[in-house]
């Protein structure tokens, strides 16, 4: 059974590991190509966009794909919309791994906003030391609040995105641990964080550290992300594929 996994997340890599070497499935993992050196994967991998929904539809047909798992990040809404449309057009089963959002707990000081632009405004007019835990493509919004000193943690250098004048980069890839996040926030004398509500354990320690240090977190809300059959992780995705296989005889 030929499968397309739309990836770029921990869950997608976990599913690739689960399916690698399983003769029942022939998975291809698809990455957008946002990071310059993605982690090596144990299944065949293709990198780059498909050319919109129509391009994805053609790719599914050309590669005789029998099922699609959308394991993309909660903020990657466009590829998910394309997956829903393309799978509907060629009558393919689609399941989506949905990572639960983090919940605001006692002691958290979250300021919830809808967009990176609103996050920049929510930081206020007084200059502050701000930790931006965002993708590099989200950083341009902070040009509108040039009074702050920003420390941005990204996987790769920002490339040619417009940046606020006072910004420094720390390059790192999760998972992160709580003690190090604590040290990082203290060491950089951070006064506020800006984060997406990514969910999952790999990047949660900064949120827990902010709670302990009583720092505000400007939390950018999740976009509406269309999907197929909702699943809660890679194990559930494998069970869904096994059920499909059994159903098709
Ligand atoms: P997006 O806005 O939903 O997608 C933009 C375009 O990128 C899509 O239309 C598609 O191009 C291409 N694309 C996205 N994911 C792809 C995939 N897995 N394989 C092939 N093409 C893909 O997505 P995004 O927010 O830019 O995120 C890009 C990738 O990074 C996703 O795979 C996601 O899982 C991962 N990621 C995103 C975030 C985040 O905060 N957004 C965080 C961590 C990881 P075409 O229209 O040409 O097909």
PDB file of C-alpha atoms and ligand atoms in Angstrom:
ATOM      1  CA  UNK A   1       0.000   0.000   0.000  1.00  0.00           C
ATOM      2  CA  UNK A   2       1.582   3.257  -1.154  1.00  0.00           C
ATOM      3  CA  UNK A   3       1.225   6.028   1.396  1.00  0.00           C
ATOM      4  CA  UNK A   4       2.040   9.721   1.451  1.00  0.00           C
ATOM      5  CA  UNK A   5       3.008  11.210   4.825  1.00  0.00           C
ATOM      6  CA  UNK A   6       2.918  15.004   4.863  1.00  0.00           C
ATOM      7  CA  UNK A   7       5.571  15.762   7.438  1.00  0.00           C
ATOM      8  CA  UNK A   8       7.883  18.285   9.050  1.00  0.00           C
ATOM      9  CA  UNK A   9       6.981  17.242  12.611  1.00  0.00           C
ATOM     10  CA  UNK A  10       8.031  14.818  15.344  1.00  0.00           C
ATOM     11  CA  UNK A  11       4.877  12.772  14.714  1.00  0.00           C
ATOM     12  CA  UNK A  12       5.640  12.412  10.997  1.00  0.00           C
ATOM     13  CA  UNK A  13       9.159  11.202  11.766  1.00  0.00           C
ATOM     14  CA  UNK A  14       7.775   8.783  14.356  1.00  0.00           C
ATOM     15  CA  UNK A  15       5.308   7.377  11.825  1.00  0.00           C
ATOM     16  CA  UNK A  16       8.117   7.018   9.272  1.00  0.00           C
ATOM     17  CA  UNK A  17      10.073   5.004  11.873  1.00  0.00           C
ATOM     18  CA  UNK A  18       7.028   2.821  12.607  1.00  0.00           C
ATOM     19  CA  UNK A  19       6.430   2.052   8.924  1.00  0.00           C
ATOM     20  CA  UNK A  20      10.073   1.645   7.852  1.00  0.00           C
ATOM     21  CA  UNK A  21      10.782  -1.980   7.078  1.00  0.00           C
ATOM     22  CA  UNK A  22       7.093  -2.970   7.278  1.00  0.00           C
ATOM     23  CA  UNK A  23       6.556  -4.766   3.957  1.00  0.00           C
ATOM     24  CA  UNK A  24       2.825  -3.974   3.961  1.00  0.00           C
ATOM     25  CA  UNK A  25       3.412  -0.278   3.429  1.00  0.00           C
ATOM     26  CA  UNK A  26       5.444   1.804   0.993  1.00  0.00           C
ATOM     27  CA  UNK A  27       5.542   5.249   2.588  1.00  0.00           C
ATOM     28  CA  UNK A  28       6.941   8.438   1.087  1.00  0.00           C
ATOM     29  CA  UNK A  29       7.604  11.255   3.536  1.00  0.00           C
ATOM     30  CA  UNK A  30       7.114  14.742   2.136  1.00  0.00           C
ATOM     31  CA  UNK A  31       8.868  17.816   3.567  1.00  0.00           C
ATOM     32  CA  UNK A  32       8.293  21.422   2.539  1.00  0.00           C
ATOM     33  CA  UNK A  33      12.024  22.141   2.439  1.00  0.00           C
ATOM     34  CA  UNK A  34      11.992  24.908   5.042  1.00  0.00           C
ATOM     35  CA  UNK A  35      15.123  23.681   6.859  1.00  0.00           C
ATOM     36  CA  UNK A  36      18.446  23.392   5.049  1.00  0.00           C
ATOM     37  CA  UNK A  37      19.514  20.093   6.601  1.00  0.00           C
ATOM     38  CA  UNK A  38      16.477  18.068   7.707  1.00  0.00           C
ATOM     39  CA  UNK A  39      17.087  15.033   9.906  1.00  0.00           C
ATOM     40  CA  UNK A  40      17.697  11.894   7.836  1.00  0.00           C
ATOM     41  CA  UNK A  41      14.594   9.696   7.653  1.00  0.00           C
ATOM     42  CA  UNK A  42      14.308   5.906   7.386  1.00  0.00           C
ATOM     43  CA  UNK A  43      11.838   6.019   4.449  1.00  0.00           C
ATOM     44  CA  UNK A  44      12.019   7.560   0.960  1.00  0.00           C
ATOM     45  CA  UNK A  45      11.700  11.325   1.279  1.00  0.00           C
ATOM     46  CA  UNK A  46      10.718  13.994  -1.223  1.00  0.00           C
ATOM     47  CA  UNK A  47      11.359  17.674  -0.548  1.00  0.00           C
ATOM     48  CA  UNK A  48       9.515  20.775  -1.803  1.00  0.00           C
ATOM     49  CA  UNK A  49       6.002  21.968  -2.586  1.00  0.00           C
ATOM     50  CA  UNK A  50       3.724  20.099  -4.957  1.00  0.00           C
ATOM     51  CA  UNK A  51       2.582  23.213  -6.787  1.00  0.00           C
ATOM     52  CA  UNK A  52      -0.713  23.824  -4.972  1.00  0.00           C
ATOM     53  CA  UNK A  53      -3.719  21.544  -4.565  1.00  0.00           C
ATOM     54  CA  UNK A  54      -3.761  20.613  -8.259  1.00  0.00           C
ATOM     55  CA  UNK A  55      -0.069  19.687  -8.119  1.00  0.00           C
ATOM     56  CA  UNK A  56      -0.668  17.493  -5.074  1.00  0.00           C
ATOM     57  CA  UNK A  57      -3.621  15.832  -6.790  1.00  0.00           C
ATOM     58  CA  UNK A  58      -1.450  15.029  -9.837  1.00  0.00           C
ATOM     59  CA  UNK A  59       1.355  13.730  -7.600  1.00  0.00           C
ATOM     60  CA  UNK A  60      -1.034  11.406  -5.749  1.00  0.00           C
ATOM     61  CA  UNK A  61      -2.286   9.990  -9.009  1.00  0.00           C
ATOM     62  CA  UNK A  62       1.148   9.686 -10.658  1.00  0.00           C
ATOM     63  CA  UNK A  63       2.515   7.840  -7.631  1.00  0.00           C
ATOM     64  CA  UNK A  64      -0.491   5.514  -7.216  1.00  0.00           C
ATOM     65  CA  UNK A  65      -0.947   6.620  -3.598  1.00  0.00           C
ATOM     66  CA  UNK A  66      -3.653   4.697  -1.705  1.00  0.00           C
ATOM     67  CA  UNK A  67      -3.861   6.796   1.482  1.00  0.00           C
ATOM     68  CA  UNK A  68      -2.553  10.074   2.889  1.00  0.00           C
ATOM     69  CA  UNK A  69      -1.571  10.930   6.442  1.00  0.00           C
ATOM     70  CA  UNK A  70      -1.367  14.644   7.146  1.00  0.00           C
ATOM     71  CA  UNK A  71       1.138  14.898   9.986  1.00  0.00           C
ATOM     72  CA  UNK A  72       2.010  18.552   9.423  1.00  0.00           C
ATOM     73  CA  UNK A  73       2.402  21.178  12.133  1.00  0.00           C
ATOM     74  CA  UNK A  74      -0.760  22.735  13.671  1.00  0.00           C
ATOM     75  CA  UNK A  75       0.140  26.086  12.027  1.00  0.00           C
ATOM     76  CA  UNK A  76       0.672  24.634   8.534  1.00  0.00           C
ATOM     77  CA  UNK A  77      -2.907  25.216   7.361  1.00  0.00           C
ATOM     78  CA  UNK A  78      -2.389  25.638   3.644  1.00  0.00           C
ATOM     79  CA  UNK A  79      -0.904  22.230   2.919  1.00  0.00           C
ATOM     80  CA  UNK A  80      -3.717  20.655   4.958  1.00  0.00           C
ATOM     81  CA  UNK A  81      -6.364  22.490   2.918  1.00  0.00           C
ATOM     82  CA  UNK A  82      -4.660  21.232  -0.237  1.00  0.00           C
ATOM     83  CA  UNK A  83      -4.595  17.682   1.148  1.00  0.00           C
ATOM     84  CA  UNK A  84      -8.325  17.765   1.931  1.00  0.00           C
ATOM     85  CA  UNK A  85      -9.178  19.086  -1.547  1.00  0.00           C
ATOM     86  CA  UNK A  86      -6.822  16.758  -3.426  1.00  0.00           C
ATOM     87  CA  UNK A  87      -7.890  13.627  -1.531  1.00  0.00           C
ATOM     88  CA  UNK A  88     -11.538  14.480  -2.063  1.00  0.00           C
ATOM     89  CA  UNK A  89     -10.940  15.026  -5.797  1.00  0.00           C
ATOM     90  CA  UNK A  90      -9.258  11.637  -6.286  1.00  0.00           C
ATOM     91  CA  UNK A  91     -11.345   9.800  -3.619  1.00  0.00           C
ATOM     92  CA  UNK A  92      -8.437   8.893  -1.362  1.00  0.00           C
ATOM     93  CA  UNK A  93      -8.691   8.256   2.381  1.00  0.00           C
ATOM     94  CA  UNK A  94      -7.056  11.016   4.448  1.00  0.00           C
ATOM     95  CA  UNK A  95      -6.256  11.014   8.157  1.00  0.00           C
ATOM     96  CA  UNK A  96      -4.715  13.872  10.126  1.00  0.00           C
ATOM     97  CA  UNK A  97      -2.562  13.671  13.219  1.00  0.00           C
ATOM     98  CA  UNK A  98      -3.913  16.386  15.502  1.00  0.00           C
ATOM     99  CA  UNK A  99      -1.590  17.477  18.288  1.00  0.00           C
ATOM    100  CA  UNK A 100      -3.589  18.776  21.268  1.00  0.00           C
ATOM    101  CA  UNK A 101      -2.951  22.429  22.118  1.00  0.00           C
ATOM    102  CA  UNK A 102      -1.273  23.408  25.396  1.00  0.00           C
ATOM    103  CA  UNK A 103      -3.736  24.622  28.021  1.00  0.00           C
ATOM    104  CA  UNK A 104      -3.199  27.742  30.119  1.00  0.00           C
ATOM    105  CA  UNK A 105      -2.529  26.648  33.725  1.00  0.00           C
ATOM    106  CA  UNK A 106      -2.519  28.365  37.107  1.00  0.00           C
ATOM    107  CA  UNK A 107       0.444  30.707  37.208  1.00  0.00           C
ATOM    108  CA  UNK A 108       0.667  31.128  33.430  1.00  0.00           C
ATOM    109  CA  UNK A 109       0.504  34.708  32.159  1.00  0.00           C
ATOM    110  CA  UNK A 110      -0.634  34.179  28.603  1.00  0.00           C
ATOM    111  CA  UNK A 111      -1.684  37.015  26.326  1.00  0.00           C
ATOM    112  CA  UNK A 112      -3.576  35.307  23.514  1.00  0.00           C
ATOM    113  CA  UNK A 113      -3.480  36.939  20.070  1.00  0.00           C
ATOM    114  CA  UNK A 114      -4.427  35.852  16.561  1.00  0.00           C
ATOM    115  CA  UNK A 115      -1.418  36.797  14.449  1.00  0.00           C
ATOM    116  CA  UNK A 116       2.315  37.595  14.697  1.00  0.00           C
ATOM    117  CA  UNK A 117       1.361  41.244  13.921  1.00  0.00           C
ATOM    118  CA  UNK A 118      -0.937  41.286  16.960  1.00  0.00           C
ATOM    119  CA  UNK A 119       1.829  39.659  19.021  1.00  0.00           C
ATOM    120  CA  UNK A 120       4.208  42.511  18.125  1.00  0.00           C
ATOM    121  CA  UNK A 121       1.582  45.059  19.239  1.00  0.00           C
ATOM    122  CA  UNK A 122       0.869  43.132  22.466  1.00  0.00           C
ATOM    123  CA  UNK A 123       4.492  43.557  23.590  1.00  0.00           C
ATOM    124  CA  UNK A 124       3.673  47.201  24.441  1.00  0.00           C
ATOM    125  CA  UNK A 125       5.565  50.421  23.886  1.00  0.00           C
ATOM    126  CA  UNK A 126       8.260  50.122  26.573  1.00  0.00           C
ATOM    127  CA  UNK A 127      11.466  48.509  25.288  1.00  0.00           C
ATOM    128  CA  UNK A 128      11.793  44.918  26.556  1.00  0.00           C
ATOM    129  CA  UNK A 129      14.006  41.879  26.084  1.00  0.00           C
ATOM    130  CA  UNK A 130      11.821  39.471  24.109  1.00  0.00           C
ATOM    131  CA  UNK A 131      12.372  35.823  23.264  1.00  0.00           C
ATOM    132  CA  UNK A 132      10.858  34.961  19.879  1.00  0.00           C
ATOM    133  CA  UNK A 133      10.316  31.221  19.674  1.00  0.00           C
ATOM    134  CA  UNK A 134       8.898  31.271  16.150  1.00  0.00           C
ATOM    135  CA  UNK A 135       9.727  30.180  12.637  1.00  0.00           C
ATOM    136  CA  UNK A 136      11.959  32.567  10.716  1.00  0.00           C
ATOM    137  CA  UNK A 137       9.092  33.435   8.345  1.00  0.00           C
ATOM    138  CA  UNK A 138       7.113  34.880  11.289  1.00  0.00           C
ATOM    139  CA  UNK A 139       9.818  37.354  12.299  1.00  0.00           C
ATOM    140  CA  UNK A 140       9.042  40.137   9.817  1.00  0.00           C
ATOM    141  CA  UNK A 141       5.972  41.120  11.843  1.00  0.00           C
ATOM    142  CA  UNK A 142       8.255  42.382  14.624  1.00  0.00           C
ATOM    143  CA  UNK A 143       9.657  45.140  12.367  1.00  0.00           C
ATOM    144  CA  UNK A 144       6.542  47.023  13.522  1.00  0.00           C
ATOM    145  CA  UNK A 145       7.874  47.035  17.120  1.00  0.00           C
ATOM    146  CA  UNK A 146      11.524  48.107  16.664  1.00  0.00           C
ATOM    147  CA  UNK A 147      11.892  49.361  20.267  1.00  0.00           C
ATOM    148  CA  UNK A 148      12.479  45.851  21.677  1.00  0.00           C
ATOM    149  CA  UNK A 149      15.629  43.769  21.927  1.00  0.00           C
ATOM    150  CA  UNK A 150      14.773  40.396  20.365  1.00  0.00           C
ATOM    151  CA  UNK A 151      16.428  37.034  20.794  1.00  0.00           C
ATOM    152  CA  UNK A 152      15.092  34.643  18.166  1.00  0.00           C
ATOM    153  CA  UNK A 153      15.616  30.893  18.304  1.00  0.00           C
ATOM    154  CA  UNK A 154      15.377  29.265  14.893  1.00  0.00           C
ATOM    155  CA  UNK A 155      16.732  26.140  13.237  1.00  0.00           C
ATOM    156  CA  UNK A 156      18.405  27.977  10.357  1.00  0.00           C
ATOM    157  CA  UNK A 157      19.655  31.532   9.773  1.00  0.00           C
ATOM    158  CA  UNK A 158      16.779  33.834   8.766  1.00  0.00           C
ATOM    159  CA  UNK A 159      17.821  34.305   5.145  1.00  0.00           C
ATOM    160  CA  UNK A 160      16.364  37.353   3.445  1.00  0.00           C
ATOM    161  CA  UNK A 161      13.273  37.919   5.644  1.00  0.00           C
ATOM    162  CA  UNK A 162      12.890  41.543   6.875  1.00  0.00           C
ATOM    163  CA  UNK A 163      13.980  41.800  10.522  1.00  0.00           C
ATOM    164  CA  UNK A 164      13.598  44.318  13.356  1.00  0.00           C
ATOM    165  CA  UNK A 165      16.777  46.336  13.955  1.00  0.00           C
ATOM    166  CA  UNK A 166      17.772  44.866  17.330  1.00  0.00           C
ATOM    167  CA  UNK A 167      17.671  41.084  16.977  1.00  0.00           C
ATOM    168  CA  UNK A 168      20.086  38.285  17.770  1.00  0.00           C
ATOM    169  CA  UNK A 169      19.792  34.637  16.729  1.00  0.00           C
ATOM    170  CA  UNK A 170      20.271  31.422  18.643  1.00  0.00           C
ATOM    171  CA  UNK A 171      20.242  28.358  16.386  1.00  0.00           C
ATOM    172  CA  UNK A 172      18.809  25.202  17.924  1.00  0.00           C
ATOM    173  CA  UNK A 173      16.457  22.357  17.151  1.00  0.00           C
ATOM    174  CA  UNK A 174      14.187  20.815  19.832  1.00  0.00           C
ATOM    175  CA  UNK A 175      13.520  18.922  21.962  1.00  0.00           C
ATOM    176  CA  UNK A 176      14.497  21.285  24.770  1.00  0.00           C
ATOM    177  CA  UNK A 177      14.584  20.564  28.495  1.00  0.00           C
ATOM    178  CA  UNK A 178      13.215  22.570  31.364  1.00  0.00           C
ATOM    179  CA  UNK A 179      16.452  23.240  33.241  1.00  0.00           C
ATOM    180  CA  UNK A 180      18.146  24.587  30.114  1.00  0.00           C
ATOM    181  CA  UNK A 181      15.143  26.726  29.210  1.00  0.00           C
ATOM    182  CA  UNK A 182      15.193  28.188  32.712  1.00  0.00           C
ATOM    183  CA  UNK A 183      18.910  29.011  32.402  1.00  0.00           C
ATOM    184  CA  UNK A 184      18.379  30.451  28.944  1.00  0.00           C
ATOM    185  CA  UNK A 185      15.544  32.780  29.983  1.00  0.00           C
ATOM    186  CA  UNK A 186      17.426  33.937  33.088  1.00  0.00           C
ATOM    187  CA  UNK A 187      20.775  34.269  31.289  1.00  0.00           C
ATOM    188  CA  UNK A 188      19.261  36.398  28.525  1.00  0.00           C
ATOM    189  CA  UNK A 189      17.234  38.419  31.087  1.00  0.00           C
ATOM    190  CA  UNK A 190      14.101  37.756  29.035  1.00  0.00           C
ATOM    191  CA  UNK A 191      11.044  39.810  30.009  1.00  0.00           C
ATOM    192  CA  UNK A 192       8.484  38.319  27.616  1.00  0.00           C
ATOM    193  CA  UNK A 193       8.163  35.343  25.256  1.00  0.00           C
ATOM    194  CA  UNK A 194       6.314  35.032  21.964  1.00  0.00           C
ATOM    195  CA  UNK A 195       5.265  31.511  21.022  1.00  0.00           C
ATOM    196  CA  UNK A 196       2.881  29.490  18.899  1.00  0.00           C
ATOM    197  CA  UNK A 197       0.666  27.014  20.696  1.00  0.00           C
ATOM    198  CA  UNK A 198       2.435  24.098  19.054  1.00  0.00           C
ATOM    199  CA  UNK A 199       1.401  21.500  21.622  1.00  0.00           C
ATOM    200  CA  UNK A 200       3.480  18.407  22.364  1.00  0.00           C
ATOM    201  CA  UNK A 201       6.361  17.881  24.770  1.00  0.00           C
ATOM    202  CA  UNK A 202       9.370  18.888  22.672  1.00  0.00           C
ATOM    203  CA  UNK A 203       8.963  22.663  23.008  1.00  0.00           C
ATOM    204  CA  UNK A 204       6.786  22.866  26.131  1.00  0.00           C
ATOM    205  CA  UNK A 205       9.676  23.400  28.618  1.00  0.00           C
ATOM    206  CA  UNK A 206       9.947  27.107  27.695  1.00  0.00           C
ATOM    207  CA  UNK A 207       6.274  27.535  28.666  1.00  0.00           C
ATOM    208  CA  UNK A 208       6.834  25.781  32.002  1.00  0.00           C
ATOM    209  CA  UNK A 209       9.979  27.857  32.602  1.00  0.00           C
ATOM    210  CA  UNK A 210       8.083  31.089  31.839  1.00  0.00           C
ATOM    211  CA  UNK A 211       5.442  30.071  34.401  1.00  0.00           C
ATOM    212  CA  UNK A 212       8.108  29.455  37.043  1.00  0.00           C
ATOM    213  CA  UNK A 213       9.853  32.743  36.284  1.00  0.00           C
ATOM    214  CA  UNK A 214       6.502  34.599  36.145  1.00  0.00           C
ATOM    215  CA  UNK A 215       7.091  35.853  32.611  1.00  0.00           C
ATOM    216  CA  UNK A 216       4.290  36.765  30.200  1.00  0.00           C
ATOM    217  CA  UNK A 217       3.903  34.623  27.082  1.00  0.00           C
ATOM    218  CA  UNK A 218       2.298  36.182  24.024  1.00  0.00           C
ATOM    219  CA  UNK A 219       0.631  33.106  22.547  1.00  0.00           C
ATOM    220  CA  UNK A 220      -0.331  33.198  18.873  1.00  0.00           C
ATOM    221  CA  UNK A 221      -3.592  31.277  18.336  1.00  0.00           C
ATOM    222  CA  UNK A 222      -3.815  28.286  16.032  1.00  0.00           C
ATOM    223  CA  UNK A 223      -5.220  28.818  12.547  1.00  0.00           C
ATOM    224  CA  UNK A 224      -8.241  26.891  11.284  1.00  0.00           C
ATOM    225  CA  UNK A 225      -6.688  23.773   9.831  1.00  0.00           C
ATOM    226  CA  UNK A 226      -8.854  21.464   7.764  1.00  0.00           C
ATOM    227  CA  UNK A 227      -8.235  17.763   8.081  1.00  0.00           C
ATOM    228  CA  UNK A 228      -9.331  14.215   7.479  1.00  0.00           C
ATOM    229  CA  UNK A 229     -10.050  11.513  10.067  1.00  0.00           C
ATOM    230  CA  UNK A 230      -8.520  12.914  13.284  1.00  0.00           C
ATOM    231  CA  UNK A 231      -5.857  10.763  14.961  1.00  0.00           C
ATOM    232  CA  UNK A 232      -3.889  11.447  18.125  1.00  0.00           C
ATOM    233  CA  UNK A 233      -0.437  10.247  17.071  1.00  0.00           C
ATOM    234  CA  UNK A 234       1.796   8.008  14.997  1.00  0.00           C
ATOM    235  CA  UNK A 235       0.630   4.757  16.637  1.00  0.00           C
ATOM    236  CA  UNK A 236      -2.992   5.629  15.862  1.00  0.00           C
ATOM    237  CA  UNK A 237      -1.991   6.430  12.280  1.00  0.00           C
ATOM    238  CA  UNK A 238      -0.450   2.983  11.869  1.00  0.00           C
ATOM    239  CA  UNK A 239      -3.616   1.356  13.265  1.00  0.00           C
ATOM    240  CA  UNK A 240      -5.722   3.422  10.833  1.00  0.00           C
ATOM    241  CA  UNK A 241      -3.556   2.230   7.921  1.00  0.00           C
ATOM    242  CA  UNK A 242      -3.813  -1.385   9.088  1.00  0.00           C
ATOM    243  CA  UNK A 243      -7.597  -1.072   9.223  1.00  0.00           C
ATOM    244  CA  UNK A 244      -7.634   0.349   5.685  1.00  0.00           C
ATOM    245  CA  UNK A 245      -5.490  -2.510   4.470  1.00  0.00           C
ATOM    246  CA  UNK A 246      -7.776  -5.077   6.124  1.00  0.00           C
ATOM    247  CA  UNK A 247     -10.815  -3.357   4.629  1.00  0.00           C
ATOM    248  CA  UNK A 248      -9.326  -3.449   1.130  1.00  0.00           C
ATOM    249  CA  UNK A 249      -8.530  -7.119   1.560  1.00  0.00           C
TER     250      UNK A 249
HETATM  251  P1  LIG B   1       1.773  25.842   4.897  1.00  0.00           P
HETATM  252  O1  LIG B   1       1.675  27.318   5.047  1.00  0.00           O
HETATM  253  O2  LIG B   1       0.609  25.018   5.239  1.00  0.00           O
HETATM  254  O3  LIG B   1       2.203  25.450   3.426  1.00  0.00           O
HETATM  255  C1  LIG B   1       2.732  26.376   2.489  1.00  0.00           C
HETATM  256  C2  LIG B   1       3.172  25.592   1.265  1.00  0.00           C
HETATM  257  O4  LIG B   1       4.343  24.838   1.568  1.00  0.00           O
HETATM  258  C3  LIG B   1       2.159  24.556   0.807  1.00  0.00           C
HETATM  259  O5  LIG B   1       1.152  25.123   0.002  1.00  0.00           O
HETATM  260  C4  LIG B   1       3.044  23.573   0.069  1.00  0.00           C
HETATM  261  O6  LIG B   1       3.446  24.092  -1.184  1.00  0.00           O
HETATM  262  C5  LIG B   1       4.295  23.583   0.920  1.00  0.00           C
HETATM  263  N1  LIG B   1       4.285  22.520   1.940  1.00  0.00           N
HETATM  264  C6  LIG B   1       3.962  22.625   3.257  1.00  0.00           C
HETATM  265  N2  LIG B   1       4.156  21.469   3.899  1.00  0.00           N
HETATM  266  C7  LIG B   1       4.598  20.601   2.967  1.00  0.00           C
HETATM  267  C8  LIG B   1       4.988  19.251   3.015  1.00  0.00           C
HETATM  268  N3  LIG B   1       4.986  18.556   4.180  1.00  0.00           N
HETATM  269  N4  LIG B   1       5.411  18.674   1.849  1.00  0.00           N
HETATM  270  C9  LIG B   1       5.440  19.374   0.690  1.00  0.00           C
HETATM  271  N5  LIG B   1       5.103  20.668   0.599  1.00  0.00           N
HETATM  272  C10 LIG B   1       4.686  21.271   1.712  1.00  0.00           C
HETATM  273  O7  LIG B   1       3.017  25.294   5.729  1.00  0.00           O
HETATM  274  P2  LIG B   1       4.111  26.060   6.605  1.00  0.00           P
HETATM  275  O8  LIG B   1       3.458  26.648   7.791  1.00  0.00           O
HETATM  276  O9  LIG B   1       4.919  26.911   5.674  1.00  0.00           O
HETATM  277  O10 LIG B   1       4.991  24.824   7.094  1.00  0.00           O
HETATM  278  C11 LIG B   1       5.842  24.155   6.187  1.00  0.00           C
HETATM  279  C12 LIG B   1       6.291  22.839   6.784  1.00  0.00           C
HETATM  280  O11 LIG B   1       6.988  23.044   7.998  1.00  0.00           O
HETATM  281  C13 LIG B   1       5.124  21.901   7.094  1.00  0.00           C
HETATM  282  O12 LIG B   1       5.440  20.648   6.499  1.00  0.00           O
HETATM  283  C14 LIG B   1       5.059  21.822   8.586  1.00  0.00           C
HETATM  284  O13 LIG B   1       4.721  20.526   9.055  1.00  0.00           O
HETATM  285  C15 LIG B   1       6.456  22.251   9.030  1.00  0.00           C
HETATM  286  N6  LIG B   1       6.437  23.060  10.253  1.00  0.00           N
HETATM  287  C16 LIG B   1       5.720  24.212  10.283  1.00  0.00           C
HETATM  288  C17 LIG B   1       5.710  24.965  11.436  1.00  0.00           C
HETATM  289  C18 LIG B   1       4.886  26.228  11.524  1.00  0.00           C
HETATM  290  O14 LIG B   1       4.912  26.881  12.592  1.00  0.00           O
HETATM  291  N7  LIG B   1       4.163  26.611  10.492  1.00  0.00           N
HETATM  292  C19 LIG B   1       6.423  24.532  12.576  1.00  0.00           C
HETATM  293  C20 LIG B   1       7.143  23.339  12.506  1.00  0.00           C
HETATM  294  C21 LIG B   1       7.144  22.607  11.340  1.00  0.00           C
HETATM  295  P3  LIG B   1       2.663  23.738  -2.545  1.00  0.00           P
HETATM  296  O15 LIG B   1       1.402  24.539  -2.501  1.00  0.00           O
HETATM  297  O16 LIG B   1       3.625  24.143  -3.622  1.00  0.00           O
HETATM  298  O17 LIG B   1       2.406  22.259  -2.523  1.00  0.00           O
END
